[in-house]
mmCIF file of C-alpha atoms and ligand atoms in Angstrom:
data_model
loop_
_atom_site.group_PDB
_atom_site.id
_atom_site.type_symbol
_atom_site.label_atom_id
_atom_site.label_comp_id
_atom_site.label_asym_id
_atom_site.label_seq_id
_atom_site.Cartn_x
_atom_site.Cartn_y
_atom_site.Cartn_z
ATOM 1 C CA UNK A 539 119.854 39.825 46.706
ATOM 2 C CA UNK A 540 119.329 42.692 44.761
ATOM 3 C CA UNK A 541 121.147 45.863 45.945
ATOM 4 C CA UNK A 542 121.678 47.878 42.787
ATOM 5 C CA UNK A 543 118.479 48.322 40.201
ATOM 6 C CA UNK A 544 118.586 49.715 36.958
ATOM 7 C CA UNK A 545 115.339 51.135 35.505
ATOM 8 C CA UNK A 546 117.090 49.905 32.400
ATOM 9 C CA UNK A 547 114.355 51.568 30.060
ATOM 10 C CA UNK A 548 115.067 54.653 31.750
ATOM 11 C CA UNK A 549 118.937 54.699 30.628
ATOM 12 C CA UNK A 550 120.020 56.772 28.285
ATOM 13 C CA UNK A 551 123.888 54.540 27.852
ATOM 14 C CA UNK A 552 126.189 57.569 28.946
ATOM 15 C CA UNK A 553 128.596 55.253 31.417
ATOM 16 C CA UNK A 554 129.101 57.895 33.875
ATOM 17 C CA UNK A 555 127.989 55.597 36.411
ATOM 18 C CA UNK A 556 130.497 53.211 35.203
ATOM 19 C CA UNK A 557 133.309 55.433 36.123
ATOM 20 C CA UNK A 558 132.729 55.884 39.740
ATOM 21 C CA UNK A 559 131.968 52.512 41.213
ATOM 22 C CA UNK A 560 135.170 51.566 43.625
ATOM 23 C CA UNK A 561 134.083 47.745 43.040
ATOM 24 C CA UNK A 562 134.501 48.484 39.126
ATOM 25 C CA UNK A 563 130.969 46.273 38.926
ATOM 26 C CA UNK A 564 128.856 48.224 36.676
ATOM 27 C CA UNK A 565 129.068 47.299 33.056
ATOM 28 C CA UNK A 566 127.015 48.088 29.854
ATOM 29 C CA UNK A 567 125.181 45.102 28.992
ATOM 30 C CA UNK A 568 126.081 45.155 25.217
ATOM 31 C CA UNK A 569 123.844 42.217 24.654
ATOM 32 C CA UNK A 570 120.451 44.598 25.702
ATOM 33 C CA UNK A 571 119.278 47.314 23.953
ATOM 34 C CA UNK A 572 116.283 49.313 25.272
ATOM 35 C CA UNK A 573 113.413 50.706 23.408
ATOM 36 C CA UNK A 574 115.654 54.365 23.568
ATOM 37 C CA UNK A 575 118.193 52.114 21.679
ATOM 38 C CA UNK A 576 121.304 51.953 24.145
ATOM 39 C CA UNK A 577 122.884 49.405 26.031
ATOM 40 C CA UNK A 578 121.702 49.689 29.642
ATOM 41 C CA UNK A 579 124.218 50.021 32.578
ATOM 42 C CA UNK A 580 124.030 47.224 34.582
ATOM 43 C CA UNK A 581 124.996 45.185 37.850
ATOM 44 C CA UNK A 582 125.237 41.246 37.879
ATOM 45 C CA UNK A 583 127.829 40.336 40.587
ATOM 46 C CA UNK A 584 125.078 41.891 43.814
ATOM 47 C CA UNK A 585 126.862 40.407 46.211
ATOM 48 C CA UNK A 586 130.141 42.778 45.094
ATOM 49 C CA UNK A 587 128.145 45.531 45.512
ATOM 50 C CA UNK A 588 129.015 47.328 48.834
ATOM 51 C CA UNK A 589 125.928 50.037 48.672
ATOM 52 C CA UNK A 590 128.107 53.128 48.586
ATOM 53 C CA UNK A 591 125.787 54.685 46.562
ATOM 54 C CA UNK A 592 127.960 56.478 43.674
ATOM 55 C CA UNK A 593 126.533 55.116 41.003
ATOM 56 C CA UNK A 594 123.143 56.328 41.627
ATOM 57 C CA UNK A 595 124.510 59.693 42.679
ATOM 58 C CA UNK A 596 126.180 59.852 39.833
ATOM 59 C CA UNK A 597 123.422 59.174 37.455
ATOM 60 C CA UNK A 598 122.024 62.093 35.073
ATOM 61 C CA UNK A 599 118.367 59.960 34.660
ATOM 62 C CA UNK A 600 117.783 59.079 37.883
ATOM 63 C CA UNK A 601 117.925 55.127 36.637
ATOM 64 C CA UNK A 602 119.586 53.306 39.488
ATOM 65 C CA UNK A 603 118.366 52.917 42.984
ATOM 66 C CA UNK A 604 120.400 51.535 46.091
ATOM 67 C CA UNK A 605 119.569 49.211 49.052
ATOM 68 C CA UNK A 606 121.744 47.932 52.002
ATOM 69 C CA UNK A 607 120.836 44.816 53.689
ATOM 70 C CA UNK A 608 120.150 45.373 57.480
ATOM 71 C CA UNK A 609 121.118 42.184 58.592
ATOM 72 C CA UNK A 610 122.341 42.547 62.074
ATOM 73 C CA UNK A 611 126.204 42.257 62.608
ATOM 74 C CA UNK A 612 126.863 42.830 59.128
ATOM 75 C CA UNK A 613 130.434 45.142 58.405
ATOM 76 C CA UNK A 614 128.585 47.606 55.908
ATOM 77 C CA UNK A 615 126.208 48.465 58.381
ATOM 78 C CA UNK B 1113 116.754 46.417 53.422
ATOM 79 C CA UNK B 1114 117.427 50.093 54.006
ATOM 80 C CA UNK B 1115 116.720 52.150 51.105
ATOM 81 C CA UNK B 1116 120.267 54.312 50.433
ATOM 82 C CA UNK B 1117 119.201 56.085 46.962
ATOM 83 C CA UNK B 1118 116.156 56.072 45.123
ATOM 84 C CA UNK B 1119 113.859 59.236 42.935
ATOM 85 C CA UNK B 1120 113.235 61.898 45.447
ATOM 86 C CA UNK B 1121 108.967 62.644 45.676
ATOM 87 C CA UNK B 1122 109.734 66.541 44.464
ATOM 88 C CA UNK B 1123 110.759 65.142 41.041
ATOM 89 C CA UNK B 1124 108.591 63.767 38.703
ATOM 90 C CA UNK B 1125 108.859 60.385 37.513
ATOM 91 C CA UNK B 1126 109.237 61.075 33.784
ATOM 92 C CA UNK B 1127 112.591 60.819 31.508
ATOM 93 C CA UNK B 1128 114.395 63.976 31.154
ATOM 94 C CA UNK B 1129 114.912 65.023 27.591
ATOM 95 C CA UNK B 1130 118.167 66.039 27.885
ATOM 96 C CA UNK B 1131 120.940 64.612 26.362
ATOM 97 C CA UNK B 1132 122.683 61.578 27.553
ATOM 98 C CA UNK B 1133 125.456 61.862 30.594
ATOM 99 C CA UNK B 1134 124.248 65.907 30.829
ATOM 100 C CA UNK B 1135 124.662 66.926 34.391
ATOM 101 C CA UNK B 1136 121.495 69.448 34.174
ATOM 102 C CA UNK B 1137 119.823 65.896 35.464
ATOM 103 C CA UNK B 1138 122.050 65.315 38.413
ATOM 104 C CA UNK B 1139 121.744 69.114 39.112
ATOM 105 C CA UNK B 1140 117.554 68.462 39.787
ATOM 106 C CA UNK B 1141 118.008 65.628 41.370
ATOM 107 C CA UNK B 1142 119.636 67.444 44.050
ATOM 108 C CA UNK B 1143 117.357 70.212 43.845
ATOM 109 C CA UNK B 1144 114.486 67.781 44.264
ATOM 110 C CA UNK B 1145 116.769 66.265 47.154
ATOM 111 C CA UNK B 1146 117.215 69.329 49.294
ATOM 112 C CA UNK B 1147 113.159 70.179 48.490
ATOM 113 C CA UNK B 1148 112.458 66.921 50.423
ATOM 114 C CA UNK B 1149 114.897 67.184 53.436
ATOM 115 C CA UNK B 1150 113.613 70.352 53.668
ATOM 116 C CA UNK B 1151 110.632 69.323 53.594
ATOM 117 C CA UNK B 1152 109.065 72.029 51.296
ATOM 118 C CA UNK B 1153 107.647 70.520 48.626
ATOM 119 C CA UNK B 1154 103.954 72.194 49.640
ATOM 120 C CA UNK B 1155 105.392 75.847 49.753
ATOM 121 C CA UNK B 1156 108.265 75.621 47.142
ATOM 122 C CA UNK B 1157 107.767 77.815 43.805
ATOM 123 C CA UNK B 1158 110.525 77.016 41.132
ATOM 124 C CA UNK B 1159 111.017 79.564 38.105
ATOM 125 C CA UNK B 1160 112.233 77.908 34.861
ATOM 126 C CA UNK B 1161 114.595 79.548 32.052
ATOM 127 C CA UNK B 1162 114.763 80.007 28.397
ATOM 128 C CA UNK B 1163 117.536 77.335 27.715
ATOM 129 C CA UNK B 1164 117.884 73.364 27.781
ATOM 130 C CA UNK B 1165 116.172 73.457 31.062
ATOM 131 C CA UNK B 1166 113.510 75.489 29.796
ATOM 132 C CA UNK B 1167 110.771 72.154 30.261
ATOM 133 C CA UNK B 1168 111.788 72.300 34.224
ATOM 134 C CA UNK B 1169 108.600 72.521 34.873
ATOM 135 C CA UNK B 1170 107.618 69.412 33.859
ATOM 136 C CA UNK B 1171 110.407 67.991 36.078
ATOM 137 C CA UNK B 1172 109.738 69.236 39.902
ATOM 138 C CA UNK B 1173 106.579 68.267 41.398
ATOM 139 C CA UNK B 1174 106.069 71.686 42.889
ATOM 140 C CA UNK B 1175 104.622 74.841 41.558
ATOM 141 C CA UNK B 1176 106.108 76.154 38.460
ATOM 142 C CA UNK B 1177 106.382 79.374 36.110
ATOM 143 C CA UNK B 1178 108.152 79.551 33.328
ATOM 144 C CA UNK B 1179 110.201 83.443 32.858
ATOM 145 C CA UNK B 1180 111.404 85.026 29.282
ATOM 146 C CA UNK B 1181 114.434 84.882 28.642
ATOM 147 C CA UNK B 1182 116.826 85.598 31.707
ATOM 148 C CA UNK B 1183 114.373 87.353 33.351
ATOM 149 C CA UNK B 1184 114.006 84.757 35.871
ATOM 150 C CA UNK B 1185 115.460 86.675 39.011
ATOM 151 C CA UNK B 1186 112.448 89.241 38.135
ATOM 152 C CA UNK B 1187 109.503 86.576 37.918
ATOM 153 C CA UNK B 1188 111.025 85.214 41.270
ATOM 154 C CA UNK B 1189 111.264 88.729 42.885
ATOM 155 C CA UNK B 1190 107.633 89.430 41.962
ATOM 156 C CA UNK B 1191 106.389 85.925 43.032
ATOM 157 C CA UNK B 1192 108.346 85.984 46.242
ATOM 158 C CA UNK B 1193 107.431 89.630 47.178
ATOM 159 C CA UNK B 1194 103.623 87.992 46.929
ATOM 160 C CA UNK B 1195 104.314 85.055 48.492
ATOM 161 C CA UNK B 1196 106.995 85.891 51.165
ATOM 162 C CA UNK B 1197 106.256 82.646 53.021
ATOM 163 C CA UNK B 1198 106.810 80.163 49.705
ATOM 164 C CA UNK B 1199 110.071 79.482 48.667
ATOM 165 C CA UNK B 1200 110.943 80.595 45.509
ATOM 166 C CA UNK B 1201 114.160 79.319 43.118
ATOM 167 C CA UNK B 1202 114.968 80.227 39.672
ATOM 168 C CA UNK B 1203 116.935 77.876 37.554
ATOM 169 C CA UNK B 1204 119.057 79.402 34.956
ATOM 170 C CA UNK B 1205 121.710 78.792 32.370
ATOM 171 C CA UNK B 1206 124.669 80.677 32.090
ATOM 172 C CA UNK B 1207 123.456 82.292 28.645
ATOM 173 C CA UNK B 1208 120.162 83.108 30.817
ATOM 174 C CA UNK B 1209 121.654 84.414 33.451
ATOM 175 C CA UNK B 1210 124.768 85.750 32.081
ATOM 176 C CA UNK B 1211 123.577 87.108 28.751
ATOM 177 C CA UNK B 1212 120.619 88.593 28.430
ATOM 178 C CA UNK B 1213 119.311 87.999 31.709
ATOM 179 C CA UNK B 1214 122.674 89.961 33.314
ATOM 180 C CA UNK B 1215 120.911 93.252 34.310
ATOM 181 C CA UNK B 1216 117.808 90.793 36.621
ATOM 182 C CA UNK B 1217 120.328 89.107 38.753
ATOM 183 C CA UNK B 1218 122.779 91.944 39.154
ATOM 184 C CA UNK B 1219 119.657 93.963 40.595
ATOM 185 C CA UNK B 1220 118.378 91.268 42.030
ATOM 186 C CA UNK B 1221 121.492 90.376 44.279
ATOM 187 C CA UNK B 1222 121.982 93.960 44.933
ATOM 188 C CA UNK B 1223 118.397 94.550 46.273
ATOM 189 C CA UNK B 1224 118.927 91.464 48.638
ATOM 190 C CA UNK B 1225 115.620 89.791 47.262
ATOM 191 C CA UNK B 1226 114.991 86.322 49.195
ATOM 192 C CA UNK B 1227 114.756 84.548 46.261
ATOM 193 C CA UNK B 1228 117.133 81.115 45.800
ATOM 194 C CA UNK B 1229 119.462 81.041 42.089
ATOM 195 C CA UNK B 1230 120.667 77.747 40.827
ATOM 196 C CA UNK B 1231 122.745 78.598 38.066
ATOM 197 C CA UNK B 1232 123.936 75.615 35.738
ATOM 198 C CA UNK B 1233 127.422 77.080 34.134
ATOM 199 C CA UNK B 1234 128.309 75.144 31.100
ATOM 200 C CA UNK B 1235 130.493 77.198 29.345
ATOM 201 C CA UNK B 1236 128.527 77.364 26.285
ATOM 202 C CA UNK B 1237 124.626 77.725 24.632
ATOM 203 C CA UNK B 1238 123.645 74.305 25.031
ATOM 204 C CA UNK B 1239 119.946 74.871 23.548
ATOM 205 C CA UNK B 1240 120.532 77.153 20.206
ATOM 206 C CA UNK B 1241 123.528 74.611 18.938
ATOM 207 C CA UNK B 1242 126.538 75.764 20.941
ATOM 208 C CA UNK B 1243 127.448 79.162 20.594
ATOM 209 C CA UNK B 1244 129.809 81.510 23.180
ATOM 210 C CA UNK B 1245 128.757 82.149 26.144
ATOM 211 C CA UNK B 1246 130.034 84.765 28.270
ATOM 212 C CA UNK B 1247 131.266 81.801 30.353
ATOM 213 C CA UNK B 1248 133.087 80.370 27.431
ATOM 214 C CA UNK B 1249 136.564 79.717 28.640
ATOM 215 C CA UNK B 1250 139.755 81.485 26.761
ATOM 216 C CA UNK B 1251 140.380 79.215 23.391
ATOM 217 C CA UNK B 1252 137.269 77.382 24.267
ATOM 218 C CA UNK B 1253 135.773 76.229 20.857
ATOM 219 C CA UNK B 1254 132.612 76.970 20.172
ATOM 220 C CA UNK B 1255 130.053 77.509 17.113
ATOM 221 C CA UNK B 1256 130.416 81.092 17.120
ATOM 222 C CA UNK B 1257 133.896 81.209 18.415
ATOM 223 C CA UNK B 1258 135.262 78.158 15.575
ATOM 224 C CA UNK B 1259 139.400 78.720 16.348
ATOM 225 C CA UNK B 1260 138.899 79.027 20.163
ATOM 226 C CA UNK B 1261 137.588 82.308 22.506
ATOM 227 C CA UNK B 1262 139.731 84.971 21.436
ATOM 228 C CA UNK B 1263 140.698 87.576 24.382
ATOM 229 C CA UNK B 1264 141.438 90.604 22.076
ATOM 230 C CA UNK B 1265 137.653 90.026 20.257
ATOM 231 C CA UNK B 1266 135.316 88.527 23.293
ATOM 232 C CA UNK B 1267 137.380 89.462 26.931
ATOM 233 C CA UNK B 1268 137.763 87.218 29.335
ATOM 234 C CA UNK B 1269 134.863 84.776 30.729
ATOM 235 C CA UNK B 1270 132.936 86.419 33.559
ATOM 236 C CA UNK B 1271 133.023 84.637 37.061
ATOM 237 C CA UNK B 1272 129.630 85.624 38.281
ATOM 238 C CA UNK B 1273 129.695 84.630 41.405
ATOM 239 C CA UNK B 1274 132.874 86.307 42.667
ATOM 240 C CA UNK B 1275 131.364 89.411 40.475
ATOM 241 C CA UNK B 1276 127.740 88.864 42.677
ATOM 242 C CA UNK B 1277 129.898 88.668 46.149
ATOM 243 C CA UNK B 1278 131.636 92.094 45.920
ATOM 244 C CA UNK B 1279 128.670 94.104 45.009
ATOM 245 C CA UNK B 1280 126.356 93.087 48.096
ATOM 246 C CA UNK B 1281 126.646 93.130 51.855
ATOM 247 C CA UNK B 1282 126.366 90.149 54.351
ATOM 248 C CA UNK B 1283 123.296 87.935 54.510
ATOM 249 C CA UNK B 1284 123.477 87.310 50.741
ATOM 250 C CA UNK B 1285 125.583 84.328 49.770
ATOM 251 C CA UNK B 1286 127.234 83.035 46.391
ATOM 252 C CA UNK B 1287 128.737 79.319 45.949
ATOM 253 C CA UNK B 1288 130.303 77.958 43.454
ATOM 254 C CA UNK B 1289 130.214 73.780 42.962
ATOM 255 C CA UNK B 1290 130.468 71.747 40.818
ATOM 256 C CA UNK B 1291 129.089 67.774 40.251
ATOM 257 C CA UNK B 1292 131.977 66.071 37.952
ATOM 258 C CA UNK B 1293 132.412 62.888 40.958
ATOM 259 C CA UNK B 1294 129.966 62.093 43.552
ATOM 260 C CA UNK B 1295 132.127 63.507 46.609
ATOM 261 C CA UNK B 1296 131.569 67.155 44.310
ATOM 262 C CA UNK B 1297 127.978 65.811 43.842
ATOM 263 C CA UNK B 1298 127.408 65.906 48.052
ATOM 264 C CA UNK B 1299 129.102 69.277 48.368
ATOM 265 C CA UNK B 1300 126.893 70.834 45.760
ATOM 266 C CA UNK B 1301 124.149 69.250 47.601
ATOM 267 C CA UNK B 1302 125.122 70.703 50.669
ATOM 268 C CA UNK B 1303 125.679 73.922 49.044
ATOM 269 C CA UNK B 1304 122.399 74.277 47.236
ATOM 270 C CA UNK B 1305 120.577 73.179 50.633
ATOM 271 C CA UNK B 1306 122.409 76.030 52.718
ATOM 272 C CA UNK B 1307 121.205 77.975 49.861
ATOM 273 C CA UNK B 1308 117.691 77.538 50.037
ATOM 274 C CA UNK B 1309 117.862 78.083 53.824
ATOM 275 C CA UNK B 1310 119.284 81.495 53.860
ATOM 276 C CA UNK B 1311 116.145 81.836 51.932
ATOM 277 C CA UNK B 1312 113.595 80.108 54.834
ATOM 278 C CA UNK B 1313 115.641 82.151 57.683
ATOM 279 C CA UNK B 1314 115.657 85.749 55.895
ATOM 280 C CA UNK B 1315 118.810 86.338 55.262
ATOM 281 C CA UNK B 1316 118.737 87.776 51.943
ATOM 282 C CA UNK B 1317 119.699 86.165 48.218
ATOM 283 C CA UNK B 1318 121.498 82.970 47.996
ATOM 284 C CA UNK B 1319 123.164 81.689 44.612
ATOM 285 C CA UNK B 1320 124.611 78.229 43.948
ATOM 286 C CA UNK B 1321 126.816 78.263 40.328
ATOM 287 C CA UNK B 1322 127.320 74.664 39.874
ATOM 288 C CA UNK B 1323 129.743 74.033 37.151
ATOM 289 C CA UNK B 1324 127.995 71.438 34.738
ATOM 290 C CA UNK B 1325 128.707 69.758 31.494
ATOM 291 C CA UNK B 1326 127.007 69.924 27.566
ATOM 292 C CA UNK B 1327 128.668 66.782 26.181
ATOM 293 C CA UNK B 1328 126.878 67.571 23.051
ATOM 294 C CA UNK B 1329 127.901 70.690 21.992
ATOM 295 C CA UNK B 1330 131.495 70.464 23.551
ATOM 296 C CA UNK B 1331 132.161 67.152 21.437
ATOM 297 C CA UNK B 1332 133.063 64.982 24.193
ATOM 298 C CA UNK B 1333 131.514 61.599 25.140
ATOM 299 C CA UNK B 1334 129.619 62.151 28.608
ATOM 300 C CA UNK B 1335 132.648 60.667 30.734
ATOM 301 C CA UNK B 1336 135.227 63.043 28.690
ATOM 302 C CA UNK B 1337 133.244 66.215 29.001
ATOM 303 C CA UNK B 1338 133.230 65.009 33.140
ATOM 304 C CA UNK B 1339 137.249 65.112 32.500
ATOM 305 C CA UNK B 1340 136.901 68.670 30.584
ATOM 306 C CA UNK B 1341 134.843 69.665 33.600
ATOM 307 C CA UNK B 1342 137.349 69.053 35.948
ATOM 308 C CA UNK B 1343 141.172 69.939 33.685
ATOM 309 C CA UNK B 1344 139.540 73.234 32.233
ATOM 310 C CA UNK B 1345 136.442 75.023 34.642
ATOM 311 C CA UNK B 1346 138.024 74.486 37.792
ATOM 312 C CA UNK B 1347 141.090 76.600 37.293
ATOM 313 C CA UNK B 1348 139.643 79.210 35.979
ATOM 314 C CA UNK B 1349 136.239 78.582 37.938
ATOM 315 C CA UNK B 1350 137.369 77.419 41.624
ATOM 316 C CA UNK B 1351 135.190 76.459 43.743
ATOM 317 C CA UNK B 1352 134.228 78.172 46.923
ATOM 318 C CA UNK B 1353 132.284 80.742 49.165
ATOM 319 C CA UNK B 1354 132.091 83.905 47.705
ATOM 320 C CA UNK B 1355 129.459 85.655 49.853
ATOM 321 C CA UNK B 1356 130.478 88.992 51.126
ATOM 322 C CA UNK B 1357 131.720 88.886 54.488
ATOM 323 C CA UNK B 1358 131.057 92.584 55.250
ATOM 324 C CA UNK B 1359 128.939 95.336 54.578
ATOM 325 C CA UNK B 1360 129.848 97.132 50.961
HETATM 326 C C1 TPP C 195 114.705 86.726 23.722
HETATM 327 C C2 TPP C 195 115.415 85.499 23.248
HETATM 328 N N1 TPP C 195 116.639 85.604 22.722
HETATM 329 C C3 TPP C 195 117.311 84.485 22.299
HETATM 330 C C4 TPP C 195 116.734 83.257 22.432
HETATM 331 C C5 TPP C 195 117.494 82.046 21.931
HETATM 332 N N2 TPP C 195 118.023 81.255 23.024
HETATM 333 C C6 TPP C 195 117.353 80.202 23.521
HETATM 334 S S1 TPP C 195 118.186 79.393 24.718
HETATM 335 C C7 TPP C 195 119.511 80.443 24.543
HETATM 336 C C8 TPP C 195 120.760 80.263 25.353
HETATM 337 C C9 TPP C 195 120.695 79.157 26.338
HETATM 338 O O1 TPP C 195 121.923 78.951 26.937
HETATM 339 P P1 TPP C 195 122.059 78.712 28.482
HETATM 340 O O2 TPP C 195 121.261 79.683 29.242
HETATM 341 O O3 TPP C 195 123.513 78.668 28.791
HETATM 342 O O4 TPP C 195 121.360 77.302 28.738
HETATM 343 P P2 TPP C 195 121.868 75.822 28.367
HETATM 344 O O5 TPP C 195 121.034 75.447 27.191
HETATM 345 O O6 TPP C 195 123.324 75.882 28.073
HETATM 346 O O7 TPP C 195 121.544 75.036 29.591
HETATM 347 C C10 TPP C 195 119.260 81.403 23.577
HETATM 348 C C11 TPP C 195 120.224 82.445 23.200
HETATM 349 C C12 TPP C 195 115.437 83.190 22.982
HETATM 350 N N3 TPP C 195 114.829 82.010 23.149
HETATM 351 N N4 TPP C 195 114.807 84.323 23.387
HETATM 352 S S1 SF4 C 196 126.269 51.096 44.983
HETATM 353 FE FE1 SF4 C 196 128.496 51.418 44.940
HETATM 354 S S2 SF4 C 196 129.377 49.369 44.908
HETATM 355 FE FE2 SF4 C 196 127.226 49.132 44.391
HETATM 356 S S3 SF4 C 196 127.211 49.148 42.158
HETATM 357 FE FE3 SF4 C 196 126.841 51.255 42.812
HETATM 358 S S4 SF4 C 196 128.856 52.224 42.861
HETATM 359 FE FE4 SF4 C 196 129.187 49.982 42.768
HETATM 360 S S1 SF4 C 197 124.620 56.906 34.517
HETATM 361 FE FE1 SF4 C 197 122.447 56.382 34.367
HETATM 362 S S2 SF4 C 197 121.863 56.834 32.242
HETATM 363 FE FE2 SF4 C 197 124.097 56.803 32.324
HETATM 364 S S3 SF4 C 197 124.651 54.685 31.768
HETATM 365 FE FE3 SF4 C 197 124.520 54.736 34.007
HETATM 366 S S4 SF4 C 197 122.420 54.151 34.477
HETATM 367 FE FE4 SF4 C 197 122.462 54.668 32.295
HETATM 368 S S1 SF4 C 198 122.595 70.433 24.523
HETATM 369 FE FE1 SF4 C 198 124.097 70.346 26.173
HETATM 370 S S2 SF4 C 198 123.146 71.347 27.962
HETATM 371 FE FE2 SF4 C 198 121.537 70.853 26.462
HETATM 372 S S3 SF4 C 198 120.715 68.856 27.109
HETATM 373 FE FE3 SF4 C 198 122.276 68.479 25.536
HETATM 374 S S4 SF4 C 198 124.186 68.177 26.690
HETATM 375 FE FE4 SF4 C 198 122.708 69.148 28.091
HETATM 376 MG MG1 MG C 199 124.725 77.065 29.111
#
């Protein structure tokens, strides 16, 4: 399930979103390179990701956006 | 799935063409935020500077003009003394603003116009190359200033808005933020939305300086200029109310 999505073409590589995530889940996929020519930020272990939000807030480029699964019962909710 | 961040509708879905990790972005973002929960995307006017923000106006999805150089606070006086039911915002550098464009806010502020001021403080002429601003903090190198801001050649950095909040009366308000972590991030939100509704209610003028960062020209990587941010602005620039409490 996708929480976290990086417009990855949009990203522009500064890792300030990197800094601020308390899960320590974003990473900059060194093995990408986007048509801007830097390595994207991005998310691969979803189901860490508790939808706080920071990264995105954090972003200059408005690259990331954040969902929260509205399953009923659910602790994040 | 509930949708917890995405591009708010007042900004345009382009790239930005400033530099990477510079917080002008996250600074229109939240603009573009408070514009939506406002809901006054239809009646908002924004007035763009001479400076790295000077393409603004390609960024919000609301009406635009672009001023000369620090002259801003003027071209938002005259636009919202013809429109008194839009509201109007000027976006300015600290150069802009605090350079040339000194005398237009100054008056502006004093006269109580209802206009909104975002003012991005980075210490520094991001646009020409990185020269001194009259921000620039003491032994603050700079392009024009090579072995640091010296006191006995260029005084002391100007605080505007604590200058701004003792020259007014009440109804006018100055803030200062600043967006270095996201908890700053959702005060400066906060801030720049209280801002634009002393505006809608008719209060009087309302200024947010939000303390921002020009990686570039300071010679940091984004994520140290965050840290430069945060060990050298705040003590000299804390953050807080500054609006006048009482009448002058
Ligand atoms: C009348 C005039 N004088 C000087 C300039 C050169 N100039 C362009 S931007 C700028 C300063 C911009 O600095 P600031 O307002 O701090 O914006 P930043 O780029 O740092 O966001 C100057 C001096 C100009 N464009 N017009
Ligand atoms: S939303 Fe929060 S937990 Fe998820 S990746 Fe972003 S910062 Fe990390
Ligand atoms: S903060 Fe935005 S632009 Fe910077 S690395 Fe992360 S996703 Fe890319
Ligand atoms: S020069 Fe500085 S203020 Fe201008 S876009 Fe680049 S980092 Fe931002
Ligand atoms: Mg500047």
């Amino acid at each position: 399930m996708q929480k976290v999505i990086f417009n990855e073409e949009k990203c522009k590589g500064c890792e300030l979103c990197t800094t601020v995530c308390p899960k320590k889940i974003v990473y900059m996929d060194e093995k990408k390179i986007n048509s801007k020519g830097f390595h994207p930020a991005t998310v691969t272990q979803q189901e860490e990701c508790i939808s706080c939000g920071f990264c995105a807030m954090m972003c200059p480029d408005v690259v990331i956006e954040v969902r929260r699964p509205s399953k009923e019962g659910k602790k994040d909710e | 799935m509930k949708v917890i961040f995405e591009k708010p509708k007042s900004l345009e879905d382009v790239t930005f063409h400033y530099c990477p990790g510079c917080t002008h972005g996250i600074i229109h973002r939240l603009i573009a935020e408070v514009i939506d929960e406002l809901e006054i995307q239809e009646k908002t006017i924004g007035v763009a500077p001479v400076g790295c923000a000077v393409l603004a106006y390609d960024y919000f999805d609301v009406d635009m003009h672009e001023a000369a150089h620090g002259r801003a606070p003027a071209v938002a006086t005259g636009i919202k003394r013809v429109h008194p039911k839009n509201v109007v915002f000027a976006y300015q550098g600290d150069g802009d603003l605090a350079s040339i464009g000194m005398a237009e806010v100054v008056h502006a502020a004093a006269r109580g116009e209802k206009i909104t001021i975002i003012f991005v403080n980075n210490a520094i002429y991001g646009m020409t190359g990185g020269q001194m601003a009259p921000t620039t903090l003491v032994g603050q190198v700079t392009n024009t200033s090579p072995t640091g801001r010296d006191v006995e050649h260029s005084g002391y950095p100007i605080r505007v808005s604590e200058m701004l909040g003792s020259l007014v009366g009440p109804g006018n308000s100055m803030k200062r933020v600043s967006v270095h972590d996201p908890k700053h991030i959702g005060q400066a939100k906060k801030a720049i939305k209280e801002a634009f509704i002393n505006q809608i209610e008719g209060k009087g003028f309302s200024l947010v300086e939000v303390l921002s960062t020009c990686p570039t020209n300071w010679g940091k990587t984004p994520v140290e200029a965050l840290k430069w941010l945060e060990e050298k602005m705040l003590p000299y620039y804390p953050l807080g109310d500054f609006s006048p409490k009482e009448g002058v």
